[in-house]
PDB file of C-alpha atoms in Angstrom:
ATOM      1  CA  MET A  25      35.270   4.251  52.781  1.00  0.00           C
ATOM      2  CA  ARG A  26      36.682   6.904  55.043  1.00  0.00           C
ATOM      3  CA  THR A  27      35.590  10.489  54.555  1.00  0.00           C
ATOM      4  CA  LEU A  28      38.559  12.586  53.465  1.00  0.00           C
ATOM      5  CA  THR A  29      38.364  16.084  54.896  1.00  0.00           C
ATOM      6  CA  LYS A  30      40.959  18.799  54.637  1.00  0.00           C
ATOM      7  CA  ASP A  31      40.620  19.639  58.305  1.00  0.00           C
ATOM      8  CA  ARG A  32      41.647  16.145  59.315  1.00  0.00           C
ATOM      9  CA  TRP A  33      44.586  15.984  56.960  1.00  0.00           C
ATOM     10  CA  ILE A  34      45.948  19.523  56.807  1.00  0.00           C
ATOM     11  CA  ARG A  35      47.188  21.757  59.604  1.00  0.00           C
ATOM     12  CA  ARG A  36      47.357  25.323  58.330  1.00  0.00           C
ATOM     13  CA  PHE A  37      50.161  27.162  60.097  1.00  0.00           C
ATOM     14  CA  HIS A  38      49.817  30.125  57.751  1.00  0.00           C
ATOM     15  CA  ASP A  39      47.264  30.470  54.998  1.00  0.00           C
ATOM     16  CA  GLY A  40      44.843  32.926  53.496  1.00  0.00           C
ATOM     17  CA  GLU A  41      43.762  34.683  50.322  1.00  0.00           C
ATOM     18  CA  GLY A  42      47.102  36.471  50.062  1.00  0.00           C
ATOM     19  CA  CYS A  43      49.056  33.205  49.951  1.00  0.00           C
ATOM     20  CA  THR A  44      49.857  32.699  46.283  1.00  0.00           C
ATOM     21  CA  THR A  45      51.963  29.591  46.981  1.00  0.00           C
ATOM     22  CA  LYS A  46      51.031  26.690  49.268  1.00  0.00           C
ATOM     23  CA  LEU A  47      54.028  24.885  50.781  1.00  0.00           C
ATOM     24  CA  VAL A  48      52.730  21.411  51.706  1.00  0.00           C
ATOM     25  CA  CYS A  49      55.012  19.693  54.233  1.00  0.00           C
ATOM     26  CA  PHE A  50      55.309  15.949  54.927  1.00  0.00           C
ATOM     27  CA  PRO A  51      56.775  14.749  58.270  1.00  0.00           C
ATOM     28  CA  HIS A  52      59.462  12.111  58.769  1.00  0.00           C
ATOM     29  CA  ALA A  53      58.766   8.617  60.175  1.00  0.00           C
ATOM     30  CA  GLY A  54      57.144   8.982  63.583  1.00  0.00           C
ATOM     31  CA  GLY A  55      56.891  12.726  62.996  1.00  0.00           C
ATOM     32  CA  TRP A  56      54.003  15.145  63.363  1.00  0.00           C
ATOM     33  CA  ALA A  57      52.715  18.014  61.273  1.00  0.00           C
ATOM     34  CA  SER A  58      53.619  20.350  64.142  1.00  0.00           C
ATOM     35  CA  ALA A  59      57.300  19.957  63.194  1.00  0.00           C
ATOM     36  CA  TYR A  60      56.588  22.724  60.648  1.00  0.00           C
ATOM     37  CA  ARG A  61      54.737  25.131  62.925  1.00  0.00           C
ATOM     38  CA  THR A  62      57.624  27.661  63.063  1.00  0.00           C
ATOM     39  CA  TRP A  63      58.256  27.766  59.315  1.00  0.00           C
ATOM     40  CA  PRO A  64      56.021  30.746  58.458  1.00  0.00           C
ATOM     41  CA  GLY A  65      58.341  33.020  60.432  1.00  0.00           C
ATOM     42  CA  SER A  66      61.180  32.484  57.930  1.00  0.00           C
ATOM     43  CA  LEU A  67      59.150  32.582  54.717  1.00  0.00           C
ATOM     44  CA  PRO A  68      57.548  35.403  52.687  1.00  0.00           C
ATOM     45  CA  THR A  69      54.067  36.291  53.890  1.00  0.00           C
ATOM     46  CA  ASP A  70      52.541  35.209  50.571  1.00  0.00           C
ATOM     47  CA  VAL A  71      53.641  31.600  51.182  1.00  0.00           C
ATOM     48  CA  GLY A  72      51.142  29.410  53.010  1.00  0.00           C
ATOM     49  CA  VAL A  73      52.561  26.612  55.190  1.00  0.00           C
ATOM     50  CA  LEU A  74      50.415  23.488  55.402  1.00  0.00           C
ATOM     51  CA  GLY A  75      51.510  20.453  57.426  1.00  0.00           C
ATOM     52  CA  ILE A  76      50.152  17.019  56.524  1.00  0.00           C
ATOM     53  CA  ARG A  77      48.639  15.141  59.475  1.00  0.00           C
ATOM     54  CA  TYR A  78      49.302  11.427  59.176  1.00  0.00           C
ATOM     55  CA  PRO A  79      46.659   9.123  60.727  1.00  0.00           C
ATOM     56  CA  GLY A  80      47.422   7.494  64.088  1.00  0.00           C
ATOM     57  CA  ARG A  81      49.009  10.483  65.862  1.00  0.00           C
ATOM     58  CA  GLU A  82      48.274  13.941  67.274  1.00  0.00           C
ATOM     59  CA  ASP A  83      44.519  14.569  67.042  1.00  0.00           C
ATOM     60  CA  ARG A  84      44.100  11.554  64.726  1.00  0.00           C
ATOM     61  CA  LEU A  85      45.303   9.154  67.391  1.00  0.00           C
ATOM     62  CA  SER A  86      42.245   6.887  67.224  1.00  0.00           C
ATOM     63  CA  GLU A  87      42.522   6.336  63.454  1.00  0.00           C
ATOM     64  CA  PRO A  88      44.298   3.345  61.889  1.00  0.00           C
ATOM     65  CA  PHE A  89      47.799   3.818  60.558  1.00  0.00           C
ATOM     66  CA  PRO A  90      48.240   3.916  56.754  1.00  0.00           C
ATOM     67  CA  SER A  91      48.638   0.496  55.121  1.00  0.00           C
ATOM     68  CA  SER A  92      51.388   1.664  52.766  1.00  0.00           C
ATOM     69  CA  ILE A  93      53.164   4.782  51.551  1.00  0.00           C
ATOM     70  CA  GLU A  94      51.269   4.448  48.277  1.00  0.00           C
ATOM     71  CA  ALA A  95      47.899   4.332  50.093  1.00  0.00           C
ATOM     72  CA  LEU A  96      48.910   7.339  52.185  1.00  0.00           C
ATOM     73  CA  ALA A  97      49.844   9.227  49.008  1.00  0.00           C
ATOM     74  CA  ASP A  98      46.489   8.312  47.429  1.00  0.00           C
ATOM     75  CA  ASP A  99      44.606   9.841  50.352  1.00  0.00           C
ATOM     76  CA  VAL A 100      46.731  12.984  50.511  1.00  0.00           C
ATOM     77  CA  THR A 101      46.369  13.534  46.760  1.00  0.00           C
ATOM     78  CA  ASP A 102      42.590  13.305  47.076  1.00  0.00           C
ATOM     79  CA  VAL A 103      42.688  15.879  49.869  1.00  0.00           C
ATOM     80  CA  LEU A 104      44.880  18.218  47.815  1.00  0.00           C
ATOM     81  CA  ASP A 105      42.193  18.254  45.131  1.00  0.00           C
ATOM     82  CA  GLY A 106      40.753  21.011  47.298  1.00  0.00           C
ATOM     83  CA  LEU A 107      43.743  23.162  46.309  1.00  0.00           C
ATOM     84  CA  ALA A 108      43.129  22.742  42.586  1.00  0.00           C
ATOM     85  CA  GLY A 109      44.188  25.804  40.641  1.00  0.00           C
ATOM     86  CA  GLN A 110      46.610  26.973  43.346  1.00  0.00           C
ATOM     87  CA  ARG A 111      50.394  26.938  43.169  1.00  0.00           C
ATOM     88  CA  ILE A 112      51.710  24.068  45.286  1.00  0.00           C
ATOM     89  CA  VAL A 113      55.246  23.252  46.402  1.00  0.00           C
ATOM     90  CA  LEU A 114      55.775  19.892  48.143  1.00  0.00           C
ATOM     91  CA  PHE A 115      58.427  19.370  50.838  1.00  0.00           C
ATOM     92  CA  GLY A 116      59.172  16.069  52.571  1.00  0.00           C
ATOM     93  CA  HIS A 117      61.857  15.088  55.055  1.00  0.00           C
ATOM     94  CA  SER A 118      63.161  11.497  55.270  1.00  0.00           C
ATOM     95  CA  MET A 119      60.124   9.167  54.892  1.00  0.00           C
ATOM     96  CA  GLY A 120      58.115  12.302  54.088  1.00  0.00           C
ATOM     97  CA  ALA A 121      60.204  12.791  50.937  1.00  0.00           C
ATOM     98  CA  SER A 122      58.956   9.469  49.562  1.00  0.00           C
ATOM     99  CA  VAL A 123      55.354  10.394  50.395  1.00  0.00           C
ATOM    100  CA  ALA A 124      55.786  13.836  48.800  1.00  0.00           C
ATOM    101  CA  HIS A 125      57.246  12.273  45.646  1.00  0.00           C
ATOM    102  CA  GLU A 126      54.370   9.780  45.364  1.00  0.00           C
ATOM    103  CA  VAL A 127      51.902  12.653  45.758  1.00  0.00           C
ATOM    104  CA  ALA A 128      53.767  14.653  43.091  1.00  0.00           C
ATOM    105  CA  VAL A 129      53.463  11.705  40.676  1.00  0.00           C
ATOM    106  CA  ARG A 130      49.711  11.456  41.340  1.00  0.00           C
ATOM    107  CA  LEU A 131      49.178  15.195  40.914  1.00  0.00           C
ATOM    108  CA  HIS A 132      51.095  15.013  37.644  1.00  0.00           C
ATOM    109  CA  ARG A 133      48.807  12.218  36.422  1.00  0.00           C
ATOM    110  CA  ARG A 134      45.788  14.387  37.241  1.00  0.00           C
ATOM    111  CA  GLY A 135      47.164  17.249  35.178  1.00  0.00           C
ATOM    112  CA  ARG A 136      47.971  19.385  38.245  1.00  0.00           C
ATOM    113  CA  PRO A 137      51.729  19.003  38.799  1.00  0.00           C
ATOM    114  CA  PRO A 138      53.319  20.854  41.724  1.00  0.00           C
ATOM    115  CA  ALA A 139      55.436  23.918  41.029  1.00  0.00           C
ATOM    116  CA  ALA A 140      58.356  22.112  42.666  1.00  0.00           C
ATOM    117  CA  LEU A 141      59.226  19.031  44.704  1.00  0.00           C
ATOM    118  CA  CYS A 142      61.665  19.469  47.611  1.00  0.00           C
ATOM    119  CA  VAL A 143      63.125  16.268  49.071  1.00  0.00           C
ATOM    120  CA  SER A 144      65.245  16.093  52.196  1.00  0.00           C
ATOM    121  CA  ALA A 145      67.539  13.381  53.565  1.00  0.00           C
ATOM    122  CA  ARG A 146      66.004  10.402  51.764  1.00  0.00           C
ATOM    123  CA  LEU A 147      67.242   7.839  49.245  1.00  0.00           C
ATOM    124  CA  PRO A 148      65.706   8.282  45.782  1.00  0.00           C
ATOM    125  CA  PRO A 149      63.168   5.706  44.565  1.00  0.00           C
ATOM    126  CA  ALA A 150      65.634   3.782  42.383  1.00  0.00           C
ATOM    127  CA  ALA A 151      67.928   3.190  45.376  1.00  0.00           C
ATOM    128  CA  LEU A 152      65.115   1.654  47.458  1.00  0.00           C
ATOM    129  CA  VAL A 153      64.343  -1.298  45.191  1.00  0.00           C
ATOM    130  CA  ASP A 154      66.875  -3.655  46.787  1.00  0.00           C
ATOM    131  CA  GLN A 155      66.942  -2.212  50.289  1.00  0.00           C
ATOM    132  CA  PRO A 156      66.933  -4.948  52.964  1.00  0.00           C
ATOM    133  CA  ARG A 157      64.093  -5.150  55.468  1.00  0.00           C
ATOM    134  CA  PHE A 158      64.965  -4.253  59.054  1.00  0.00           C
ATOM    135  CA  ARG A 159      63.449  -5.782  62.153  1.00  0.00           C
ATOM    136  CA  TYR A 160      64.054  -3.812  65.336  1.00  0.00           C
ATOM    137  CA  THR A 161      63.092  -4.323  68.944  1.00  0.00           C
ATOM    138  CA  ASP A 162      61.697  -1.264  70.719  1.00  0.00           C
ATOM    139  CA  ASP A 163      65.067  -0.643  72.355  1.00  0.00           C
ATOM    140  CA  GLU A 164      66.814  -0.878  68.990  1.00  0.00           C
ATOM    141  CA  ILE A 165      64.288   1.533  67.444  1.00  0.00           C
ATOM    142  CA  ILE A 166      64.918   4.023  70.237  1.00  0.00           C
ATOM    143  CA  ALA A 167      68.700   3.671  69.961  1.00  0.00           C
ATOM    144  CA  GLU A 168      68.553   4.262  66.198  1.00  0.00           C
ATOM    145  CA  ILE A 169      66.332   7.326  66.561  1.00  0.00           C
ATOM    146  CA  VAL A 170      68.492   8.847  69.290  1.00  0.00           C
ATOM    147  CA  ARG A 171      71.597   8.194  67.167  1.00  0.00           C
ATOM    148  CA  HIS A 172      70.166  10.449  64.469  1.00  0.00           C
ATOM    149  CA  ASP A 173      68.256  12.820  66.759  1.00  0.00           C
ATOM    150  CA  ALA A 174      69.694  13.317  70.239  1.00  0.00           C
ATOM    151  CA  SER A 175      66.851  15.708  71.082  1.00  0.00           C
ATOM    152  CA  ARG A 176      64.521  12.690  71.452  1.00  0.00           C
ATOM    153  CA  THR A 177      66.540  11.265  74.376  1.00  0.00           C
ATOM    154  CA  GLU A 178      64.357  12.926  77.016  1.00  0.00           C
ATOM    155  CA  VAL A 179      61.154  11.722  75.344  1.00  0.00           C
ATOM    156  CA  PHE A 180      62.231   8.098  75.491  1.00  0.00           C
ATOM    157  CA  ALA A 181      63.529   8.447  79.053  1.00  0.00           C
ATOM    158  CA  ASP A 182      59.938   9.147  80.135  1.00  0.00           C
ATOM    159  CA  LEU A 183      58.106   5.786  80.053  1.00  0.00           C
ATOM    160  CA  GLU A 184      54.697   7.384  79.499  1.00  0.00           C
ATOM    161  CA  LEU A 185      55.924   9.490  76.577  1.00  0.00           C
ATOM    162  CA  ARG A 186      57.807   6.497  75.212  1.00  0.00           C
ATOM    163  CA  GLU A 187      54.662   4.363  75.083  1.00  0.00           C
ATOM    164  CA  PHE A 188      52.755   7.255  73.507  1.00  0.00           C
ATOM    165  CA  ALA A 189      55.328   7.830  70.747  1.00  0.00           C
ATOM    166  CA  LEU A 190      56.390   4.288  69.851  1.00  0.00           C
ATOM    167  CA  PRO A 191      53.256   3.016  68.045  1.00  0.00           C
ATOM    168  CA  ALA A 192      53.449   5.690  65.330  1.00  0.00           C
ATOM    169  CA  ILE A 193      57.198   5.186  64.965  1.00  0.00           C
ATOM    170  CA  ARG A 194      56.799   1.403  64.611  1.00  0.00           C
ATOM    171  CA  ALA A 195      53.986   1.841  62.077  1.00  0.00           C
ATOM    172  CA  ASP A 196      55.989   4.308  59.986  1.00  0.00           C
ATOM    173  CA  LEU A 197      59.076   2.091  60.034  1.00  0.00           C
ATOM    174  CA  GLU A 198      56.899  -0.689  58.634  1.00  0.00           C
ATOM    175  CA  LEU A 199      55.839   1.665  55.836  1.00  0.00           C
ATOM    176  CA  VAL A 200      59.497   2.436  55.126  1.00  0.00           C
ATOM    177  CA  ASN A 201      60.365  -1.280  55.243  1.00  0.00           C
ATOM    178  CA  ASP A 202      57.645  -2.206  52.795  1.00  0.00           C
ATOM    179  CA  TYR A 203      58.194   0.652  50.344  1.00  0.00           C
ATOM    180  CA  ARG A 204      60.422  -0.298  47.422  1.00  0.00           C
ATOM    181  CA  GLY A 205      60.186   2.815  45.267  1.00  0.00           C
ATOM    182  CA  GLY A 206      61.324   1.926  41.767  1.00  0.00           C
ATOM    183  CA  ARG A 207      60.465   3.581  38.477  1.00  0.00           C
ATOM    184  CA  ARG A 208      57.700   6.148  38.439  1.00  0.00           C
ATOM    185  CA  PRO A 209      56.523   8.353  35.571  1.00  0.00           C
ATOM    186  CA  PRO A 210      58.967  11.270  35.358  1.00  0.00           C
ATOM    187  CA  LEU A 211      57.896  14.646  36.683  1.00  0.00           C
ATOM    188  CA  ASP A 212      58.129  17.877  34.702  1.00  0.00           C
ATOM    189  CA  CYS A 213      58.644  20.163  37.702  1.00  0.00           C
ATOM    190  CA  PRO A 214      62.041  21.081  39.177  1.00  0.00           C
ATOM    191  CA  VAL A 215      63.265  18.923  42.059  1.00  0.00           C
ATOM    192  CA  PHE A 216      65.424  20.311  44.871  1.00  0.00           C
ATOM    193  CA  GLY A 217      67.350  18.063  47.260  1.00  0.00           C
ATOM    194  CA  TYR A 218      68.514  19.001  50.768  1.00  0.00           C
ATOM    195  CA  LEU A 219      70.909  17.134  53.042  1.00  0.00           C
ATOM    196  CA  GLY A 220      73.000  17.536  56.195  1.00  0.00           C
ATOM    197  CA  GLU A 221      76.710  17.191  55.484  1.00  0.00           C
ATOM    198  CA  GLN A 222      77.178  14.871  58.462  1.00  0.00           C
ATOM    199  CA  ASP A 223      74.143  12.667  57.756  1.00  0.00           C
ATOM    200  CA  SER A 224      75.321   9.090  58.339  1.00  0.00           C
ATOM    201  CA  ALA A 225      72.255   7.575  56.659  1.00  0.00           C
ATOM    202  CA  ILE A 226      72.728   8.985  53.159  1.00  0.00           C
ATOM    203  CA  SER A 227      75.485  10.530  51.050  1.00  0.00           C
ATOM    204  CA  PRO A 228      75.361  13.537  48.708  1.00  0.00           C
ATOM    205  CA  GLU A 229      75.998  11.196  45.772  1.00  0.00           C
ATOM    206  CA  GLN A 230      72.973   9.112  46.725  1.00  0.00           C
ATOM    207  CA  MET A 231      70.832  12.242  47.050  1.00  0.00           C
ATOM    208  CA  ARG A 232      71.841  13.253  43.521  1.00  0.00           C
ATOM    209  CA  GLY A 233      69.932  10.191  42.323  1.00  0.00           C
ATOM    210  CA  TRP A 234      66.757  12.268  42.748  1.00  0.00           C
ATOM    211  CA  ALA A 235      67.685  13.988  39.477  1.00  0.00           C
ATOM    212  CA  ALA A 236      66.336  10.908  37.683  1.00  0.00           C
ATOM    213  CA  VAL A 237      62.728  11.470  38.846  1.00  0.00           C
ATOM    214  CA  THR A 238      62.202  14.584  36.712  1.00  0.00           C
ATOM    215  CA  ARG A 239      62.633  15.868  33.191  1.00  0.00           C
ATOM    216  CA  GLY A 240      63.108  19.271  34.776  1.00  0.00           C
ATOM    217  CA  PRO A 241      66.159  20.651  36.574  1.00  0.00           C
ATOM    218  CA  PHE A 242      67.598  19.259  39.793  1.00  0.00           C
ATOM    219  CA  GLN A 243      69.745  20.930  42.406  1.00  0.00           C
ATOM    220  CA  LEU A 244      71.231  19.629  45.662  1.00  0.00           C
ATOM    221  CA  ARG A 245      71.992  21.884  48.640  1.00  0.00           C
ATOM    222  CA  LEU A 246      74.100  20.781  51.611  1.00  0.00           C
ATOM    223  CA  PHE A 247      73.839  22.205  55.128  1.00  0.00           C
ATOM    224  CA  PRO A 248      75.885  21.704  58.298  1.00  0.00           C
ATOM    225  CA  GLY A 249      74.523  18.976  60.540  1.00  0.00           C
ATOM    226  CA  GLY A 250      73.238  15.415  60.520  1.00  0.00           C
ATOM    227  CA  HIS A 251      69.958  13.767  59.574  1.00  0.00           C
ATOM    228  CA  PHE A 252      67.905  16.475  61.301  1.00  0.00           C
ATOM    229  CA  TYR A 253      70.016  19.376  60.059  1.00  0.00           C
ATOM    230  CA  LEU A 254      66.797  21.296  59.247  1.00  0.00           C
ATOM    231  CA  ARG A 255      66.187  22.129  62.910  1.00  0.00           C
ATOM    232  CA  ASP A 256      69.389  24.115  63.437  1.00  0.00           C
ATOM    233  CA  GLU A 257      69.498  25.312  59.826  1.00  0.00           C
ATOM    234  CA  GLU A 258      65.794  26.126  59.515  1.00  0.00           C
ATOM    235  CA  SER A 259      66.228  29.780  58.597  1.00  0.00           C
ATOM    236  CA  ARG A 260      68.914  29.113  55.976  1.00  0.00           C
ATOM    237  CA  LEU A 261      66.976  26.194  54.514  1.00  0.00           C
ATOM    238  CA  LEU A 262      63.795  28.235  54.136  1.00  0.00           C
ATOM    239  CA  THR A 263      65.654  31.212  52.688  1.00  0.00           C
ATOM    240  CA  ASP A 264      67.055  28.884  50.046  1.00  0.00           C
ATOM    241  CA  MET A 265      63.696  27.219  49.400  1.00  0.00           C
ATOM    242  CA  ALA A 266      61.908  30.553  49.072  1.00  0.00           C
ATOM    243  CA  ARG A 267      63.942  31.334  45.965  1.00  0.00           C
ATOM    244  CA  ILE A 268      61.893  28.661  44.220  1.00  0.00           C
ATOM    245  CA  TRP A 269      58.811  30.868  44.257  1.00  0.00           C
ATOM    246  CA  ALA A 270      60.269  34.351  44.707  1.00  0.00           C
ATOM    247  CA  PRO A 271      59.612  36.674  41.721  1.00  0.00           C
ATOM    248  CA  GLY A 272      62.629  36.514  39.429  1.00  0.00           C
ATOM    249  CA  GLY A 273      64.009  33.599  41.453  1.00  0.00           C
ATOM    250  CA  ARG A 274      65.115  30.204  40.295  1.00  0.00           C
ATOM    251  CA  ASP A 275      61.757  28.536  39.727  1.00  0.00           C
ATOM    252  CA  GLY A 276      62.742  25.906  37.204  1.00  0.00           C
ATOM    253  CA  ASP A 277      66.251  27.370  36.956  1.00  0.00           C
ATOM    254  CA  PRO A 278      69.004  25.303  38.640  1.00  0.00           C
ATOM    255  CA  ARG A 279      71.531  28.113  38.846  1.00  0.00           C
TER     256      ARG A 279
END
């Protein structure tokens, strides 16, 4: 059994005794925790920003990739036991939204539900049940990634960087392929959905399906941009998200 340590799993971009809320962030497929390194600059100082480090990348490069999204969620939930008694908000983008949701379900079962679940640019669990499996060559994987994220073009043009990045991307795509979502026990916390208006992978109507995962309120916010809208719209996204925990804000209130 692997030893689960917070230092291996959590990168703390901003944290401390004054942080009354912990925003726990889950990367997209092939993504790194460092994608969230700039987020503290657009959030209140009492909000801690913690990025989840998936095995098999960054400084966990020598570790095996997760065997499934469910197994990954099991490990992360065990690690988050160290935050027991603290106010937690979960945010996940794309594949990370599925991981964040699975973690939210596990925390709920343990009697420690998050204050809110924020899901970005990902089909809800019920829509994944009948999703077809995809088999891509490396070139097809790269073409698909660049189609959604033109900023990665230079990375894949460099053969050394390409070979460094591809294993984690392949492994995560296998996780996405194998994950079939389906019914999960409903959450009690509010769920907030976020999506780029020009995202070709998912529609606003599909994102609204996330309302079914909670007995609490649901709200969807749209931003200019495609699948990775959150890079150009980072400040606006975080301003909107901060209302979840701001005093007198909309915590649990979908207005």
